[in-house]
PDB file of C-alpha atoms in Angstrom:
ATOM      1  CA  GLU A   1     149.282  96.733  41.984  1.00 65.00           C
ATOM      2  CA  ALA A   2     147.966  96.314  45.739  1.00 79.00           C
ATOM      3  CA  GLY A   3     145.533  98.017  46.912  1.00 92.00           C
ATOM      4  CA  VAL A   4     143.913  99.045  49.665  1.00 96.00           C
ATOM      5  CA  THR A   5     144.259  96.874  52.721  1.00 96.00           C
ATOM      6  CA  GLN A   6     142.837  97.302  56.039  1.00 97.00           C
ATOM      7  CA  PHE A   7     144.200  95.190  59.977  1.00 97.00           C
ATOM      8  CA  PRO A   8     142.101  93.796  61.152  1.00 96.00           C
ATOM      9  CA  SER A   9     139.577  92.701  59.319  1.00 95.00           C
ATOM     10  CA  HIS A  10     137.124  92.336  62.568  1.00 96.00           C
ATOM     11  CA  SER A  11     138.253  93.139  65.814  1.00 97.00           C
ATOM     12  CA  VAL A  12     135.897  92.427  68.986  1.00 97.00           C
ATOM     13  CA  ILE A  13     136.360  94.450  72.087  1.00 96.00           C
ATOM     14  CA  GLU A  14     135.089  94.769  75.410  1.00 96.00           C
ATOM     15  CA  LYS A  15     134.022  98.607  76.372  1.00 96.00           C
ATOM     16  CA  GLY A  16     137.073 100.570  77.865  1.00 96.00           C
ATOM     17  CA  GLN A  17     139.679  98.891  75.914  1.00 97.00           C
ATOM     18  CA  THR A  18     142.018 100.047  73.368  1.00 97.00           C
ATOM     19  CA  VAL A  19     141.658  99.165  69.612  1.00 97.00           C
ATOM     20  CA  THR A  20     144.115 100.411  66.719  1.00 98.00           C
ATOM     21  CA  LEU A  21     143.379  99.785  63.381  1.00 98.00           C
ATOM     22  CA  ARG A  22     145.679 100.163  60.508  1.00 97.00           C
ATOM     23  CA  CYS A  23     145.503 101.466  56.694  1.00 97.00           C
ATOM     24  CA  ASP A  24     147.661 100.702  54.034  1.00 96.00           C
ATOM     25  CA  PRO A  25     146.459 102.516  51.164  1.00 96.00           C
ATOM     26  CA  ILE A  26     148.066 102.476  47.528  1.00 95.00           C
ATOM     27  CA  SER A  27     151.433 103.351  46.810  1.00 92.00           C
ATOM     28  CA  GLY A  28     151.797 106.826  46.198  1.00 91.00           C
ATOM     29  CA  HIS A  29     148.016 108.417  46.920  1.00 93.00           C
ATOM     30  CA  ASP A  30     148.418 111.152  48.984  1.00 93.00           C
ATOM     31  CA  ASN A  31     145.086 111.357  49.764  1.00 94.00           C
ATOM     32  CA  LEU A  32     143.693 108.990  52.951  1.00 96.00           C
ATOM     33  CA  TYR A  33     140.161 108.925  54.842  1.00 96.00           C
ATOM     34  CA  TRP A  34     139.064 107.573  57.485  1.00 97.00           C
ATOM     35  CA  TYR A  35     134.894 106.123  57.116  1.00 96.00           C
ATOM     36  CA  ARG A  36     132.377 104.704  59.611  1.00 96.00           C
ATOM     37  CA  ARG A  37     129.464 103.101  58.769  1.00 93.00           C
ATOM     38  CA  VAL A  38     126.653 101.655  61.116  1.00 89.00           C
ATOM     39  CA  MET A  39     124.360  99.702  60.723  1.00 82.00           C
ATOM     40  CA  GLY A  40     121.618 100.953  58.207  1.00 79.00           C
ATOM     41  CA  LYS A  41     123.108 104.272  58.678  1.00 86.00           C
ATOM     42  CA  GLU A  42     124.887 106.264  55.833  1.00 86.00           C
ATOM     43  CA  ILE A  43     128.678 105.928  55.438  1.00 90.00           C
ATOM     44  CA  LYS A  44     130.118 108.951  58.052  1.00 93.00           C
ATOM     45  CA  PHE A  45     133.201 111.122  57.064  1.00 93.00           C
ATOM     46  CA  LEU A  46     135.624 110.924  60.181  1.00 95.00           C
ATOM     47  CA  LEU A  47     139.152 112.655  58.639  1.00 94.00           C
ATOM     48  CA  HIS A  48     141.313 113.222  55.390  1.00 94.00           C
ATOM     49  CA  PHE A  49     144.553 113.014  56.028  1.00 94.00           C
ATOM     50  CA  VAL A  50     146.896 114.611  52.627  1.00 93.00           C
ATOM     51  CA  LYS A  51     150.503 113.146  53.291  1.00 93.00           C
ATOM     52  CA  GLU A  52     151.156 113.292  56.899  1.00 93.00           C
ATOM     53  CA  SER A  53     148.744 116.619  57.113  1.00 93.00           C
ATOM     54  CA  LYS A  54     145.406 115.863  58.437  1.00 93.00           C
ATOM     55  CA  GLN A  55     143.696 118.349  56.080  1.00 91.00           C
ATOM     56  CA  ASP A  56     139.609 117.627  57.789  1.00 91.00           C
ATOM     57  CA  GLU A  57     138.921 115.953  61.265  1.00 93.00           C
ATOM     58  CA  SER A  58     136.089 117.599  61.210  1.00 91.00           C
ATOM     59  CA  GLY A  59     134.108 113.872  61.328  1.00 92.00           C
ATOM     60  CA  MET A  60     135.957 112.732  64.030  1.00 94.00           C
ATOM     61  CA  PRO A  61     133.343 111.869  66.847  1.00 90.00           C
ATOM     62  CA  ASN A  62     135.253 112.668  69.696  1.00 90.00           C
ATOM     63  CA  ASN A  63     138.676 112.777  71.193  1.00 92.00           C
ATOM     64  CA  ARG A  64     138.711 109.004  71.997  1.00 95.00           C
ATOM     65  CA  PHE A  65     139.150 108.973  68.495  1.00 96.00           C
ATOM     66  CA  LEU A  66     142.721 109.237  67.259  1.00 96.00           C
ATOM     67  CA  ALA A  67     144.742 109.210  63.526  1.00 97.00           C
ATOM     68  CA  GLU A  68     147.905 109.441  62.851  1.00 96.00           C
ATOM     69  CA  ARG A  69     149.872 108.559  59.556  1.00 96.00           C
ATOM     70  CA  THR A  70     153.435 108.294  59.535  1.00 85.00           C
ATOM     71  CA  GLY A  71     155.336 109.786  56.655  1.00 87.00           C
ATOM     72  CA  GLY A  72     152.293 110.078  54.845  1.00 84.00           C
ATOM     73  CA  THR A  73     152.463 106.614  54.417  1.00 92.00           C
ATOM     74  CA  TYR A  74     150.197 103.891  56.310  1.00 96.00           C
ATOM     75  CA  SER A  75     147.797 105.262  58.743  1.00 97.00           C
ATOM     76  CA  THR A  76     146.361 104.397  62.148  1.00 97.00           C
ATOM     77  CA  LEU A  77     143.342 104.967  63.735  1.00 97.00           C
ATOM     78  CA  LYS A  78     143.117 104.512  67.413  1.00 97.00           C
ATOM     79  CA  VAL A  79     139.995 104.021  69.544  1.00 96.00           C
ATOM     80  CA  GLN A  80     141.237 104.905  73.882  1.00 95.00           C
ATOM     81  CA  PRO A  81     138.883 104.369  75.882  1.00 95.00           C
ATOM     82  CA  ALA A  82     136.174 102.310  73.212  1.00 95.00           C
ATOM     83  CA  GLU A  83     132.286 102.445  73.661  1.00 95.00           C
ATOM     84  CA  LEU A  84     129.494 100.576  72.503  1.00 95.00           C
ATOM     85  CA  GLU A  85     128.534 103.693  70.278  1.00 94.00           C
ATOM     86  CA  ASP A  86     131.799 102.753  68.134  1.00 95.00           C
ATOM     87  CA  SER A  87     130.666  99.590  66.923  1.00 96.00           C
ATOM     88  CA  GLY A  88     130.927  99.735  62.855  1.00 96.00           C
ATOM     89  CA  VAL A  89     132.614  99.186  60.063  1.00 95.00           C
ATOM     90  CA  TYR A  90     135.775 101.518  59.510  1.00 97.00           C
ATOM     91  CA  PHE A  91     136.891 101.972  55.755  1.00 96.00           C
ATOM     92  CA  CYS A  92     139.534 103.391  54.447  1.00 97.00           C
ATOM     93  CA  ALA A  93     140.239 105.050  50.679  1.00 96.00           C
ATOM     94  CA  SER A  94     143.298 106.761  49.251  1.00 95.00           C
ATOM     95  CA  SER A  95     143.253 108.404  45.908  1.00 93.00           C
ATOM     96  CA  GLN A  96     146.055 109.967  43.931  1.00 89.00           C
ATOM     97  CA  LEU A  97     143.813 113.330  43.236  1.00 82.00           C
ATOM     98  CA  PHE A  98     141.542 115.681  45.131  1.00 79.00           C
ATOM     99  CA  THR A  99     138.872 114.486  43.150  1.00 79.00           C
ATOM    100  CA  GLY A 100     139.961 111.737  41.640  1.00 80.00           C
ATOM    101  CA  GLU A 101     138.356 107.681  42.272  1.00 87.00           C
ATOM    102  CA  LEU A 102     138.552 106.465  46.154  1.00 92.00           C
ATOM    103  CA  PHE A 103     139.840 103.515  45.896  1.00 94.00           C
ATOM    104  CA  PHE A 104     138.485 101.593  49.341  1.00 95.00           C
ATOM    105  CA  GLY A 105     139.459  98.615  51.321  1.00 95.00           C
ATOM    106  CA  GLU A 106     137.922  95.691  52.848  1.00 94.00           C
ATOM    107  CA  GLY A 107     136.434  97.607  56.157  1.00 95.00           C
ATOM    108  CA  SER A 108     137.657  96.474  59.922  1.00 96.00           C
ATOM    109  CA  ARG A 109     134.459  95.660  61.210  1.00 96.00           C
ATOM    110  CA  LEU A 110     134.793  97.024  65.141  1.00 97.00           C
ATOM    111  CA  THR A 111     132.531  95.124  67.699  1.00 96.00           C
ATOM    112  CA  VAL A 112     132.160  96.354  71.050  1.00 96.00           C
ATOM    113  CA  LEU A 113     130.801  94.502  73.994  1.00 95.00           C
TER     114      LEU A 113
ATOM    115  CA  ALA B   1     125.729 121.203  55.008  1.00 74.00           C
ATOM    116  CA  GLN B   2     125.916 118.391  52.339  1.00 83.00           C
ATOM    117  CA  THR B   3     123.635 115.787  52.328  1.00 91.00           C
ATOM    118  CA  VAL B   4     123.174 112.754  50.561  1.00 95.00           C
ATOM    119  CA  THR B   5     119.599 110.742  50.375  1.00 95.00           C
ATOM    120  CA  GLN B   6     118.650 107.668  49.239  1.00 96.00           C
ATOM    121  CA  SER B   7     115.380 106.979  49.700  1.00 95.00           C
ATOM    122  CA  GLN B   8     114.971 103.121  48.260  1.00 95.00           C
ATOM    123  CA  PRO B   9     117.076 100.606  51.410  1.00 94.00           C
ATOM    124  CA  GLU B  10     116.134  97.900  49.418  1.00 96.00           C
ATOM    125  CA  MET B  11     115.271  96.898  45.473  1.00 97.00           C
ATOM    126  CA  SER B  12     115.800  93.751  43.454  1.00 97.00           C
ATOM    127  CA  VAL B  13     114.991  93.440  39.911  1.00 97.00           C
ATOM    128  CA  GLN B  14     114.758  90.179  37.746  1.00 97.00           C
ATOM    129  CA  GLU B  15     118.300  89.191  35.329  1.00 97.00           C
ATOM    130  CA  ALA B  16     118.287  90.778  32.015  1.00 97.00           C
ATOM    131  CA  GLU B  17     115.569  93.529  33.174  1.00 97.00           C
ATOM    132  CA  THR B  18     116.518  97.538  34.142  1.00 98.00           C
ATOM    133  CA  VAL B  19     116.654  98.977  37.351  1.00 98.00           C
ATOM    134  CA  THR B  20     116.945 102.824  38.618  1.00 98.00           C
ATOM    135  CA  LEU B  21     118.546 103.830  41.879  1.00 98.00           C
ATOM    136  CA  SER B  22     117.288 106.878  42.953  1.00 98.00           C
ATOM    137  CA  CYS B  23     119.324 110.259  44.782  1.00 98.00           C
ATOM    138  CA  THR B  24     118.790 113.403  45.924  1.00 97.00           C
ATOM    139  CA  TYR B  25     121.000 115.548  47.746  1.00 96.00           C
ATOM    140  CA  ASP B  26     121.162 119.229  49.239  1.00 94.00           C
ATOM    141  CA  THR B  27     124.112 121.842  48.328  1.00 91.00           C
ATOM    142  CA  SER B  28     124.452 124.799  47.366  1.00 89.00           C
ATOM    143  CA  GLU B  29     127.970 124.591  46.033  1.00 87.00           C
ATOM    144  CA  ASN B  30     127.820 125.262  42.055  1.00 86.00           C
ATOM    145  CA  ASN B  31     131.011 123.500  41.378  1.00 87.00           C
ATOM    146  CA  TYR B  32     130.895 119.773  42.768  1.00 92.00           C
ATOM    147  CA  TYR B  33     130.717 115.973  41.571  1.00 93.00           C
ATOM    148  CA  LEU B  34     128.467 113.140  41.937  1.00 95.00           C
ATOM    149  CA  PHE B  35     129.795 109.319  42.125  1.00 96.00           C
ATOM    150  CA  TRP B  36     128.131 106.291  42.430  1.00 97.00           C
ATOM    151  CA  TYR B  37     129.962 102.600  44.140  1.00 97.00           C
ATOM    152  CA  LYS B  38     129.114  99.300  45.070  1.00 96.00           C
ATOM    153  CA  GLN B  39     130.232  97.377  47.328  1.00 94.00           C
ATOM    154  CA  PRO B  40     129.529  93.409  46.659  1.00 93.00           C
ATOM    155  CA  PRO B  41     129.133  91.021  49.242  1.00 90.00           C
ATOM    156  CA  SER B  42     131.761  90.760  51.461  1.00 84.00           C
ATOM    157  CA  ARG B  43     133.954  92.825  48.742  1.00 87.00           C
ATOM    158  CA  GLN B  44     135.879  96.396  48.520  1.00 91.00           C
ATOM    159  CA  MET B  45     133.664  98.964  47.771  1.00 93.00           C
ATOM    160  CA  ILE B  46     134.330 100.196  43.610  1.00 94.00           C
ATOM    161  CA  LEU B  47     133.255 103.133  41.923  1.00 95.00           C
ATOM    162  CA  VAL B  48     130.363 103.088  39.526  1.00 97.00           C
ATOM    163  CA  ILE B  49     130.409 105.805  37.416  1.00 96.00           C
ATOM    164  CA  ARG B  50     130.944 109.439  37.956  1.00 95.00           C
ATOM    165  CA  GLN B  51     129.473 112.993  36.567  1.00 95.00           C
ATOM    166  CA  GLU B  52     131.078 116.555  37.068  1.00 93.00           C
ATOM    167  CA  ALA B  53     128.136 118.803  37.736  1.00 91.00           C
ATOM    168  CA  TYR B  54     129.751 121.237  35.619  1.00 90.00           C
ATOM    169  CA  LYS B  55     128.875 118.483  32.557  1.00 90.00           C
ATOM    170  CA  GLN B  56     125.512 118.289  31.183  1.00 87.00           C
ATOM    171  CA  GLN B  57     125.708 115.498  29.213  1.00 93.00           C
ATOM    172  CA  ASN B  58     125.220 112.422  31.609  1.00 95.00           C
ATOM    173  CA  ALA B  59     127.505 110.000  32.366  1.00 95.00           C
ATOM    174  CA  THR B  60     127.626 106.133  31.044  1.00 96.00           C
ATOM    175  CA  GLU B  61     129.175 103.204  32.292  1.00 94.00           C
ATOM    176  CA  ASN B  62     129.029 100.256  29.745  1.00 95.00           C
ATOM    177  CA  ARG B  63     124.724  99.380  31.173  1.00 97.00           C
ATOM    178  CA  PHE B  64     125.966 102.072  33.800  1.00 97.00           C
ATOM    179  CA  SER B  65     123.966 105.175  33.069  1.00 97.00           C
ATOM    180  CA  VAL B  66     122.455 108.041  35.566  1.00 97.00           C
ATOM    181  CA  ASN B  67     120.238 111.053  35.018  1.00 97.00           C
ATOM    182  CA  PHE B  68     121.261 114.069  36.702  1.00 96.00           C
ATOM    183  CA  GLN B  69     119.010 116.520  36.913  1.00 95.00           C
ATOM    184  CA  LYS B  70     121.294 119.402  39.136  1.00 93.00           C
ATOM    185  CA  ALA B  71     118.560 121.917  38.962  1.00 93.00           C
ATOM    186  CA  ALA B  72     116.456 119.011  41.102  1.00 95.00           C
ATOM    187  CA  LYS B  73     119.903 118.039  42.597  1.00 95.00           C
ATOM    188  CA  SER B  74     118.631 114.401  41.236  1.00 96.00           C
ATOM    189  CA  PHE B  75     121.402 112.101  40.255  1.00 97.00           C
ATOM    190  CA  SER B  76     120.047 108.234  39.544  1.00 97.00           C
ATOM    191  CA  LEU B  77     121.669 105.184  38.688  1.00 98.00           C
ATOM    192  CA  LYS B  78     120.115 103.189  35.701  1.00 98.00           C
ATOM    193  CA  ILE B  79     121.321  99.713  35.388  1.00 98.00           C
ATOM    194  CA  SER B  80     120.376  97.883  32.363  1.00 97.00           C
ATOM    195  CA  ASP B  81     120.660  94.127  30.970  1.00 97.00           C
ATOM    196  CA  SER B  82     120.898  93.539  34.909  1.00 97.00           C
ATOM    197  CA  GLN B  83     123.545  91.072  35.811  1.00 97.00           C
ATOM    198  CA  LEU B  84     123.658  88.386  38.918  1.00 96.00           C
ATOM    199  CA  GLY B  85     127.143  90.039  39.334  1.00 95.00           C
ATOM    200  CA  ASP B  86     125.372  93.805  39.714  1.00 97.00           C
ATOM    201  CA  THR B  87     123.806  92.363  43.046  1.00 97.00           C
ATOM    202  CA  ALA B  88     125.885  94.698  46.230  1.00 97.00           C
ATOM    203  CA  MET B  89     125.257  98.001  48.075  1.00 96.00           C
ATOM    204  CA  TYR B  90     125.340 100.783  46.266  1.00 97.00           C
ATOM    205  CA  PHE B  91     126.236 104.128  47.640  1.00 96.00           C
ATOM    206  CA  CYS B  92     125.490 107.402  45.955  1.00 97.00           C
ATOM    207  CA  ALA B  93     128.203 109.990  47.480  1.00 95.00           C
ATOM    208  CA  PHE B  94     129.089 114.329  46.479  1.00 93.00           C
ATOM    209  CA  LEU B  95     132.331 115.603  47.016  1.00 92.00           C
ATOM    210  CA  THR B  96     132.717 118.971  47.708  1.00 84.00           C
ATOM    211  CA  THR B  97     135.256 121.217  46.458  1.00 80.00           C
ATOM    212  CA  SER B  98     135.141 124.096  48.212  1.00 78.00           C
ATOM    213  CA  GLY B  99     137.287 124.325  51.460  1.00 75.00           C
ATOM    214  CA  THR B 100     138.020 120.382  52.663  1.00 77.00           C
ATOM    215  CA  TYR B 101     138.184 117.685  49.317  1.00 82.00           C
ATOM    216  CA  LYS B 102     135.670 115.401  51.132  1.00 85.00           C
ATOM    217  CA  TYR B 103     133.214 112.893  49.880  1.00 91.00           C
ATOM    218  CA  ILE B 104     129.517 112.814  51.586  1.00 92.00           C
ATOM    219  CA  PHE B 105     127.497 109.180  51.118  1.00 94.00           C
ATOM    220  CA  GLY B 106     124.119 107.898  51.838  1.00 94.00           C
ATOM    221  CA  THR B 107     122.768 105.606  53.052  1.00 94.00           C
ATOM    222  CA  GLY B 108     122.692 102.999  50.240  1.00 95.00           C
ATOM    223  CA  THR B 109     120.667 100.796  48.833  1.00 97.00           C
ATOM    224  CA  ARG B 110     120.720  96.544  48.616  1.00 96.00           C
ATOM    225  CA  LEU B 111     120.299  95.149  45.132  1.00 97.00           C
ATOM    226  CA  LYS B 112     119.673  92.032  44.219  1.00 97.00           C
ATOM    227  CA  VAL B 113     119.272  90.880  40.812  1.00 97.00           C
ATOM    228  CA  LEU B 114     117.093  87.374  40.627  1.00 97.00           C
ATOM    229  CA  ALA B 115     117.886  84.559  38.158  1.00 94.00           C
TER     230      ALA B 115
END
């Protein structure tokens, strides 16, 4: 069974540009989470999808971030326009149950110059 | 707001020895879940162990066990007979179940097992 996959694994862009990160969760997992980790800091919650609906987007930093989950399958996280402080590793995770084990992707490292 | 604190940024342990990673959290909830996840170098984060707050018995998974002190809001991870493959970043996580199901992570502890 395929795990959670994220693309791209690493993206380097200039300030003001746009980047779209993609996450393919494990098939059948209704719950999909986006997290971000800045070097040396905690893994910070961004948002939680249940199927195609946003259950909780309280962690989204500002309106430069837009997340979607088409048909309850894969999800995209777009940052437009990117700022220096957006640099970090963006993790996607999925789970079958609300209280179940989270399965993580390898992360997408974003570097904004 | 719930918070998770890991006060040890880095630790090292000799192979075959025992090491304990500390984690404290803050919450006003009574029902919640606690987890330890590990991220080996250049690999995905995986679940190590999980504890339900309503269970008094400490969770154990082979060489991994926890010391869950609910009143003290402490959730430490003990790794016995450390192996080189245990080298990883370890994250403590709290799952809130009131309203939204949101995992809150600590800053992580980088553990290096020495040969």
